[in-house]
Structures are given as C-alpha cells and as structure tokens.
Amino acid sequence: MERIEAAERSEEFRAIAAAAVRRSKAARAAAVRRRRELLARIAAEPLEVPRLAPDKLAALAVEHRNRQEEKRAPGRWRLGRAAEPATVKGAEPGALRQWEVDYLRHRLSRYHEILGELYGSAGRAAGEKLLRRRVYATISEAYPHLAQECERQLREREGGPPPG
C-alpha cells in the first residue's frame, strides 16, 4: 500500500493523471460537437412528401403494404397459406390510414439511408427522434387527414402512453 501511495504522490503520476483528465474532457467535447453537427444535419435535411390524390395514395399504400407482407413471409401468398392480398375496398379505414402513413414514411427522401448513417454516431438516439418527428410532421402537414395516425405511430415508436 505504501508503494502505491508513494507512486500516486510522484510528479510522473500527477502528469499522467492530468493528461488523462485533458483527454477525457477533449473526448466529451468532441462527442458534444459531433452530436450538435448530426442534429443540425438532420434538421436541415429536406423532406418532401409526394402530393397524391386520395385514391392514388390509397392504391399505392395498399400495394406497398402487400409488398412488405410478401417480403416478411416469402412464398406464403403464392402457396395459398395466407389471406389474399389487401385491397383498398376491403381495408378498414384505420388500417388504410396506417398503410398510407407507412407508405409516405418510406417514400420520404433518404429516411432509411439517414437512419442507417446514424448507427454508432454520437447523438444517434436524439438524431433518430428528431428525424422521426420531422417525418411525421411533414406527412401531417401534407395530409391533414393522416395527422392523428402520425401522432399514434409517433407515440408508439417513442414508447409514449396511449391517448386518453
């Protein structure tokens, strides 16, 4: 124990400890800077939603939903082991609004590419949250009838409480 205490009192130990503190502060400052830069980049990212007639949006959303379902369970539809693909006429209104928001979210410029770029980045969680909120706000602005569904999906993705 005496040797340890003596070593800790030495000038060499103090110099090494001070350098470690400086490196730690510099690393924290760099992480804060990278987080700010990431959030600024996401805030500046242009998000454009295609403006579609309601019937066109519904048809594209159902088509997108059917493609996604087929990707999840390849071959099931062709082999007749799953329900028939969804149709606009057969869709429940709530489900159709969900599919429309999902379709528009996937169509937004670079949404998934940006999310992929965030992996391992300083501020990744905050960046994902900002991007997600911007995407849903952009969809709500372009399609006011989908605003409630956007809010629902945002709550669900962010783990918030159900409404009411």
CSV table of C-alpha atoms in Angstrom, one decimal:
chain,number,residue,atom,x,y,z
A,1,MET,CA,0.0,0.0,0.0
A,2,GLU,CA,2.9,2.3,0.8
A,3,ARG,CA,4.4,1.9,-2.7
A,4,ILE,CA,1.0,2.7,-4.3
A,5,GLU,CA,0.6,5.8,-2.2
A,6,ALA,CA,4.2,6.9,-2.9
A,7,ALA,CA,3.6,6.4,-6.7
A,8,GLU,CA,0.4,8.4,-6.6
A,9,ARG,CA,2.3,11.3,-5.0
A,10,SER,CA,5.0,11.3,-7.7
A,11,GLU,CA,5.2,14.1,-10.3
A,12,GLU,CA,5.1,11.4,-13.1
A,13,PHE,CA,1.8,10.0,-11.8
A,14,ARG,CA,0.3,13.5,-11.5
A,15,ALA,CA,1.3,14.4,-15.0
A,16,ILE,CA,-0.2,11.1,-16.4
A,17,ALA,CA,-3.4,11.7,-14.4
A,18,ALA,CA,-3.7,15.3,-15.6
A,19,ALA,CA,-3.2,14.2,-19.2
A,20,ALA,CA,-5.9,11.6,-18.8
A,21,VAL,CA,-8.3,14.3,-17.5
A,22,ARG,CA,-7.5,16.5,-20.5
A,23,ARG,CA,-8.1,13.6,-22.9
A,24,SER,CA,-11.4,12.8,-21.3
A,25,LYS,CA,-12.5,16.4,-21.5
A,26,ALA,CA,-11.5,16.6,-25.1
A,27,ALA,CA,-13.3,13.4,-25.9
A,28,ARG,CA,-16.5,14.7,-24.3
A,29,ALA,CA,-16.3,18.0,-26.1
A,30,ALA,CA,-15.8,16.2,-29.4
A,31,ALA,CA,-18.8,14.0,-28.8
A,32,VAL,CA,-20.9,17.0,-28.0
A,33,ARG,CA,-19.7,18.7,-31.2
A,34,ARG,CA,-20.5,15.6,-33.3
A,35,ARG,CA,-23.9,15.3,-31.7
A,36,ARG,CA,-24.7,19.0,-32.5
A,37,GLU,CA,-23.5,18.6,-36.1
A,38,LEU,CA,-25.6,15.5,-36.5
A,39,LEU,CA,-28.7,17.2,-35.2
A,40,ALA,CA,-28.1,20.2,-37.4
A,41,ARG,CA,-27.7,18.0,-40.5
A,42,ILE,CA,-30.9,16.2,-39.7
A,43,ALA,CA,-32.8,19.5,-39.1
A,44,ALA,CA,-31.6,20.7,-42.5
A,45,GLU,CA,-32.3,17.5,-44.4
A,46,PRO,CA,-35.0,18.2,-47.0
A,47,LEU,CA,-38.1,16.1,-46.5
A,48,GLU,CA,-40.6,16.0,-49.4
A,49,VAL,CA,-43.8,14.1,-49.4
A,50,PRO,CA,-45.4,13.3,-52.8
A,51,ARG,CA,-48.8,15.1,-53.1
A,52,LEU,CA,-51.2,12.5,-54.3
A,53,ALA,CA,-54.9,12.3,-54.9
A,54,PRO,CA,-56.6,10.3,-52.1
A,55,ASP,CA,-57.5,7.3,-54.4
A,56,LYS,CA,-53.9,7.2,-55.8
A,57,LEU,CA,-52.4,7.3,-52.3
A,58,ALA,CA,-54.7,4.6,-51.1
A,59,ALA,CA,-53.8,2.3,-54.0
A,60,LEU,CA,-50.1,2.9,-53.6
A,61,ALA,CA,-50.3,2.3,-49.9
A,62,VAL,CA,-52.1,-1.0,-50.3
A,63,GLU,CA,-49.6,-2.1,-53.0
A,64,HIS,CA,-46.7,-1.1,-50.7
A,65,ARG,CA,-48.3,-3.0,-47.7
A,66,ASN,CA,-48.8,-6.1,-49.8
A,67,ARG,CA,-45.1,-6.0,-51.0
A,68,GLN,CA,-44.0,-5.6,-47.4
A,69,GLU,CA,-46.1,-8.5,-46.2
A,70,GLU,CA,-44.7,-10.7,-49.0
A,71,LYS,CA,-41.2,-9.8,-48.0
A,72,ARG,CA,-41.9,-10.8,-44.4
A,73,ALA,CA,-43.2,-14.2,-45.5
A,74,PRO,CA,-41.9,-15.0,-48.9
A,75,GLY,CA,-43.8,-17.7,-50.8
A,76,ARG,CA,-46.7,-17.9,-48.4
A,77,TRP,CA,-49.1,-15.9,-50.6
A,78,ARG,CA,-48.2,-17.8,-53.7
A,79,LEU,CA,-48.7,-21.1,-51.9
A,80,GLY,CA,-52.1,-20.0,-50.7
A,81,ARG,CA,-51.2,-20.3,-47.0
A,82,ALA,CA,-52.0,-16.7,-46.2
A,83,ALA,CA,-55.0,-14.5,-46.7
A,84,GLU,CA,-55.4,-12.8,-50.1
A,85,PRO,CA,-53.5,-9.5,-50.6
A,86,ALA,CA,-55.2,-6.5,-49.2
A,87,THR,CA,-57.3,-4.2,-51.3
A,88,VAL,CA,-58.4,-0.6,-51.0
A,89,LYS,CA,-62.1,-1.6,-50.9
A,90,GLY,CA,-61.5,-4.4,-48.3
A,91,ALA,CA,-59.3,-2.3,-46.0
A,92,GLU,CA,-60.6,-1.0,-42.7
A,93,PRO,CA,-60.3,2.8,-42.6
A,94,GLY,CA,-57.9,2.8,-39.7
A,95,ALA,CA,-55.7,0.2,-41.3
A,96,LEU,CA,-55.7,2.1,-44.6
A,97,ARG,CA,-54.6,5.3,-42.8
A,98,GLN,CA,-51.8,3.3,-41.2
A,99,TRP,CA,-50.7,1.9,-44.5
A,100,GLU,CA,-50.8,5.4,-46.1
A,101,VAL,CA,-48.6,6.8,-43.4
A,102,ASP,CA,-46.2,3.9,-43.7
A,103,TYR,CA,-46.0,4.3,-47.5
A,104,LEU,CA,-45.3,8.0,-47.2
A,105,ARG,CA,-42.7,7.5,-44.5
A,106,HIS,CA,-40.9,5.0,-46.7
A,107,ARG,CA,-41.1,7.4,-49.7
A,108,LEU,CA,-39.6,10.4,-47.8
A,109,SER,CA,-36.3,11.4,-49.1
A,110,ARG,CA,-33.4,9.4,-47.7
A,111,TYR,CA,-35.3,8.4,-44.5
A,112,HIS,CA,-33.9,4.9,-44.2
A,113,GLU,CA,-30.5,5.9,-45.6
A,114,ILE,CA,-30.2,8.6,-42.9
A,115,LEU,CA,-31.2,6.2,-40.2
A,116,GLY,CA,-28.6,3.8,-41.4
A,117,GLU,CA,-25.9,6.5,-41.3
A,118,LEU,CA,-26.7,7.2,-37.6
A,119,TYR,CA,-25.6,3.8,-36.4
A,120,GLY,CA,-22.8,4.3,-33.9
A,121,SER,CA,-22.9,8.1,-34.1
A,122,ALA,CA,-22.7,10.4,-31.2
A,123,GLY,CA,-26.3,11.6,-30.7
A,124,ARG,CA,-27.8,8.7,-32.6
A,125,ALA,CA,-30.8,8.4,-30.3
A,126,ALA,CA,-31.5,12.1,-30.4
A,127,GLY,CA,-31.0,12.1,-34.2
A,128,GLU,CA,-33.4,9.3,-34.7
A,129,LYS,CA,-36.0,11.0,-32.6
A,130,LEU,CA,-35.6,14.3,-34.4
A,131,LEU,CA,-35.8,12.7,-37.8
A,132,ARG,CA,-38.8,10.6,-36.8
A,133,ARG,CA,-40.7,13.7,-35.5
A,134,ARG,CA,-39.8,15.7,-38.7
A,135,VAL,CA,-41.0,12.9,-40.9
A,136,TYR,CA,-44.4,12.6,-39.1
A,137,ALA,CA,-44.8,16.4,-39.0
A,138,THR,CA,-44.1,16.6,-42.8
A,139,ILE,CA,-46.7,13.9,-43.5
A,140,SER,CA,-49.3,15.6,-41.2
A,141,GLU,CA,-48.8,18.9,-42.9
A,142,ALA,CA,-49.2,17.4,-46.4
A,143,TYR,CA,-52.1,15.2,-45.5
A,144,PRO,CA,-54.0,16.6,-42.5
A,145,HIS,CA,-56.4,13.7,-42.5
A,146,LEU,CA,-53.4,11.5,-41.5
A,147,ALA,CA,-52.3,13.7,-38.6
A,148,GLN,CA,-54.0,11.6,-36.0
A,149,GLU,CA,-52.4,8.4,-37.4
A,150,CYS,CA,-49.0,10.1,-37.5
A,151,GLU,CA,-49.4,11.1,-33.8
A,152,ARG,CA,-50.4,7.5,-32.9
A,153,GLN,CA,-47.4,6.0,-34.7
A,154,LEU,CA,-45.0,8.5,-33.2
A,155,ARG,CA,-46.3,7.7,-29.7
A,156,GLU,CA,-45.9,4.0,-30.4
A,157,ARG,CA,-42.4,4.4,-31.7
A,158,GLU,CA,-41.3,6.6,-28.8
A,159,GLY,CA,-43.0,4.4,-26.2
A,160,GLY,CA,-45.4,7.0,-25.0
A,161,PRO,CA,-48.7,6.3,-23.3
A,162,PRO,CA,-51.8,5.6,-25.3
A,163,PRO,CA,-54.2,8.5,-25.7
A,164,GLY,CA,-56.9,9.1,-23.1
